[in-house]
mmCIF file of C-alpha atoms in Angstrom:
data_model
loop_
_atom_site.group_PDB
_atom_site.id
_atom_site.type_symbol
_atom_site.label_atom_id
_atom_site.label_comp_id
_atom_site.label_asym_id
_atom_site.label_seq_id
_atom_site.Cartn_x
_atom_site.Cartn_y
_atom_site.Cartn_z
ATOM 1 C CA UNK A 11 4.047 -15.233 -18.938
ATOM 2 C CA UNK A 12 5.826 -13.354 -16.122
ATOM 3 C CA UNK A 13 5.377 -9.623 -16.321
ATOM 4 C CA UNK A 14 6.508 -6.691 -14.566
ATOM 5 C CA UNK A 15 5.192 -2.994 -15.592
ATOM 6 C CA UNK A 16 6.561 0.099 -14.143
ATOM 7 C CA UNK A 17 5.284 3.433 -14.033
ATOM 8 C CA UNK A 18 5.862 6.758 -12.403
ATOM 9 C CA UNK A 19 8.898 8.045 -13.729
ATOM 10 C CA UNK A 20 9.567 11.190 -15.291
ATOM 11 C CA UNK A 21 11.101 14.773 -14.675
ATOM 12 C CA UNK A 22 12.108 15.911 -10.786
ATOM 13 C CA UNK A 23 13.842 18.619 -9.789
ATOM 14 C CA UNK A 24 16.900 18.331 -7.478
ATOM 15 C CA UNK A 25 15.347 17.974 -3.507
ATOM 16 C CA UNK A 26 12.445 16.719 -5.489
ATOM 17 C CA UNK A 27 10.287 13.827 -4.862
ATOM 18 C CA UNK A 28 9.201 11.144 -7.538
ATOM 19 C CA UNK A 29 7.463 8.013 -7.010
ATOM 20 C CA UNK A 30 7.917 5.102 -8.906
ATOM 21 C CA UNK A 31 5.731 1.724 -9.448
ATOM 22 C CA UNK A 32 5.589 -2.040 -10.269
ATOM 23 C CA UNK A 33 3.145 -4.155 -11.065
ATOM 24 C CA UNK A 34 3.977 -7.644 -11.298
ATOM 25 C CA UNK A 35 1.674 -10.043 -13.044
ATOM 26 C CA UNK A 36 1.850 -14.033 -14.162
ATOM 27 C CA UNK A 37 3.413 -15.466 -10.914
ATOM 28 C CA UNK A 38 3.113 -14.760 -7.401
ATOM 29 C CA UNK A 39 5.821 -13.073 -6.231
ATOM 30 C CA UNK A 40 5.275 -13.275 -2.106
ATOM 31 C CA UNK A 41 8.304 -15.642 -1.944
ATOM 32 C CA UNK A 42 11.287 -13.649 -4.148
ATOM 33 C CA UNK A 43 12.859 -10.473 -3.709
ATOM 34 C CA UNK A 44 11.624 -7.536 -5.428
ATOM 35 C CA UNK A 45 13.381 -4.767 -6.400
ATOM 36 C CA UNK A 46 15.139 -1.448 -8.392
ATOM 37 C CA UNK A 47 17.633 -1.441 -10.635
ATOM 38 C CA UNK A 48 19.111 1.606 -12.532
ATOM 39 C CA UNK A 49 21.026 1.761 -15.241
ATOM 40 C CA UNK A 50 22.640 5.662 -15.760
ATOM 41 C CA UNK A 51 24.070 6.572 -19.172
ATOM 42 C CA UNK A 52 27.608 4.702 -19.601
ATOM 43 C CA UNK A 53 27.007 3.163 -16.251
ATOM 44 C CA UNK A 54 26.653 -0.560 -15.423
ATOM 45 C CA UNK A 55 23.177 -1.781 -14.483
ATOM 46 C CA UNK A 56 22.936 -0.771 -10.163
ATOM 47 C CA UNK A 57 21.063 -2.106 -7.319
ATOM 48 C CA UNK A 58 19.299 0.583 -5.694
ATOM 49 C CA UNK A 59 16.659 -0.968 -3.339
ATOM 50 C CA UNK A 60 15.133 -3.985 -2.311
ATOM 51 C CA UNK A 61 12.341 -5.741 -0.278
ATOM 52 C CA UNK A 62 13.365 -9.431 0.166
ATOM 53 C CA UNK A 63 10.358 -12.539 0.574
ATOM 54 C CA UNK A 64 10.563 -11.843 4.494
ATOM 55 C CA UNK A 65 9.943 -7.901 4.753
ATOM 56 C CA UNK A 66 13.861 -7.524 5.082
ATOM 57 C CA UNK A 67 15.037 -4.350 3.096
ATOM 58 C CA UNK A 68 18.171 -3.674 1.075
ATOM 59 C CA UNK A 69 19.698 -0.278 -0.177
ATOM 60 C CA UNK A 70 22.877 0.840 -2.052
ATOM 61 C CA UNK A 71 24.482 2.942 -0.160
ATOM 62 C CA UNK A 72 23.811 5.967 -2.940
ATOM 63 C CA UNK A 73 20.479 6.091 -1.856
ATOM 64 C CA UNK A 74 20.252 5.451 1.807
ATOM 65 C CA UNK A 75 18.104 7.823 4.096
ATOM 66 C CA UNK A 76 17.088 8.950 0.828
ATOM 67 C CA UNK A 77 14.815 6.204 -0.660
ATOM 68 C CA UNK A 78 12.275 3.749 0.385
ATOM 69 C CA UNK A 79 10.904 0.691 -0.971
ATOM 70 C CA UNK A 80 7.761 -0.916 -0.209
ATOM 71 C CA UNK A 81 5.540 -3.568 -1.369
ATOM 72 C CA UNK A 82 1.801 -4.590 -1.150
ATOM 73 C CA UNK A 83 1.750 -8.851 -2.523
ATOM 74 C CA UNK A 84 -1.932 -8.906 -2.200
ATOM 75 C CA UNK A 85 -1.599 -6.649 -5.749
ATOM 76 C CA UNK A 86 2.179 -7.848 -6.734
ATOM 77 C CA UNK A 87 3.037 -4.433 -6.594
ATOM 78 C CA UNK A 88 6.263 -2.900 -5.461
ATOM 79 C CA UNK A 89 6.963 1.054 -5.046
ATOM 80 C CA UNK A 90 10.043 3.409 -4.731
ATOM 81 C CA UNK A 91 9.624 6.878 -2.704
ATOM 82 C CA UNK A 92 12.645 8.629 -4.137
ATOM 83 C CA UNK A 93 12.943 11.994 -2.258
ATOM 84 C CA UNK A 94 15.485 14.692 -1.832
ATOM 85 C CA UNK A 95 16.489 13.693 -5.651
ATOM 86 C CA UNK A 96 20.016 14.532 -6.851
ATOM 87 C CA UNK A 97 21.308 14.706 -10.487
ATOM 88 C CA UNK A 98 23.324 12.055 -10.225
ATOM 89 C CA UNK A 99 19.841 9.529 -9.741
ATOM 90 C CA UNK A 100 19.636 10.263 -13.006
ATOM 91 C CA UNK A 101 19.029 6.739 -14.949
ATOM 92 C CA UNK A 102 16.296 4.227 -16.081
ATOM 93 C CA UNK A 103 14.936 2.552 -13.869
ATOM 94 C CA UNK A 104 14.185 -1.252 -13.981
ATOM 95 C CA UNK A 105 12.054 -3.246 -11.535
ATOM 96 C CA UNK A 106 13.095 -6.642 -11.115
ATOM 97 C CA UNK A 107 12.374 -9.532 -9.426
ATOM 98 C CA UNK A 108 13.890 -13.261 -8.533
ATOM 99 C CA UNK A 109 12.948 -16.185 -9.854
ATOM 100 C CA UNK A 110 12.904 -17.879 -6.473
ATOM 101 C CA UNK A 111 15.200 -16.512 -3.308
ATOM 102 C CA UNK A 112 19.078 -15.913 -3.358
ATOM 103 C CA UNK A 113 21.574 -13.170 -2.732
ATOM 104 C CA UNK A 114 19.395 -9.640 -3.383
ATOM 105 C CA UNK A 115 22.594 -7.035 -3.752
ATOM 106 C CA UNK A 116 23.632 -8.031 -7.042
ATOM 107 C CA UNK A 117 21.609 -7.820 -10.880
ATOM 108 C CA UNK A 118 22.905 -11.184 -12.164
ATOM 109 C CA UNK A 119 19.745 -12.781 -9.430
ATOM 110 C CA UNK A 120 16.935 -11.368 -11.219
ATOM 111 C CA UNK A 121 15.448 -13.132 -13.773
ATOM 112 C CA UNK A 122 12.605 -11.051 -14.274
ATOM 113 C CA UNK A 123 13.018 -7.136 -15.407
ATOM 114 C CA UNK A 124 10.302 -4.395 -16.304
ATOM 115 C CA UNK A 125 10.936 -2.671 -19.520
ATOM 116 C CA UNK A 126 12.469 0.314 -17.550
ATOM 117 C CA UNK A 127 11.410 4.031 -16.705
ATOM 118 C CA UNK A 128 13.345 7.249 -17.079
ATOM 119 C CA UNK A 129 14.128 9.691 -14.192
ATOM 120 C CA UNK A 130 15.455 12.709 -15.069
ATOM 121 C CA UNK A 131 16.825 14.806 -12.408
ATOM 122 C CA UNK A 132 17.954 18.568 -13.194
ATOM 123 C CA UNK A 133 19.479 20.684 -10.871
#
């Protein structure tokens, strides 16, 4: 059974810095994309950041300069550095990941998703 458990979310403060974290468990995940995707309150589900199979990176445009993803697959783990936070990165967050490699910038090509972590961002 494929897993993915996030943690790290929480309350930050606008110019803040949160960290967020995946742990993936029940398949390897070295060869897929791994990801965030946030879902903000009568928004559809976004695409925020990505680290693809081959190290290759992929952010919306939202968060560019502003986030950074990372991974370590010895542990299956990915990671978000969110910093300078605004209000509007307000959302759950989901991590995700593919079931084997396609196109990264869209939500319909991950077939597995965390159960999602709040970040709350006040001004």
């Amino acid at each position: 059974q494929v897993e993915l458990v996030e943690s790290g979310g929480g309350l930050g403060q606008a110019g803040g810095s949160l960290r967020l974290s995946c742990a993936g468990a029940g398949r390897t995940f070295s060869s897929v994309a791994m990801g965030w995707i946030r879902q903000a309150p009568g928004k559809e589900r976004e695409v925020v950041a990505v680290s693809s199979w081959s190290g290759n990176t992929y952010y919306a445009d939202s968060v560019k300069g502003r986030f950074t993803i990372s991974r370590n697959n010895a542990i299956h783990t990915v990671y978000l550095q969110m910093n300078n936070l605004k209000p509007e990165d307000t959302a759950v967050y989901y991590c995700a990941a593919q079931r084997s490699p396609g196109a990264v910038a869209y939500t319909k090509s991950y077939a597995y998703w965390g159960q999602g972590t709040q970040v709350t961002v006040s001004s």
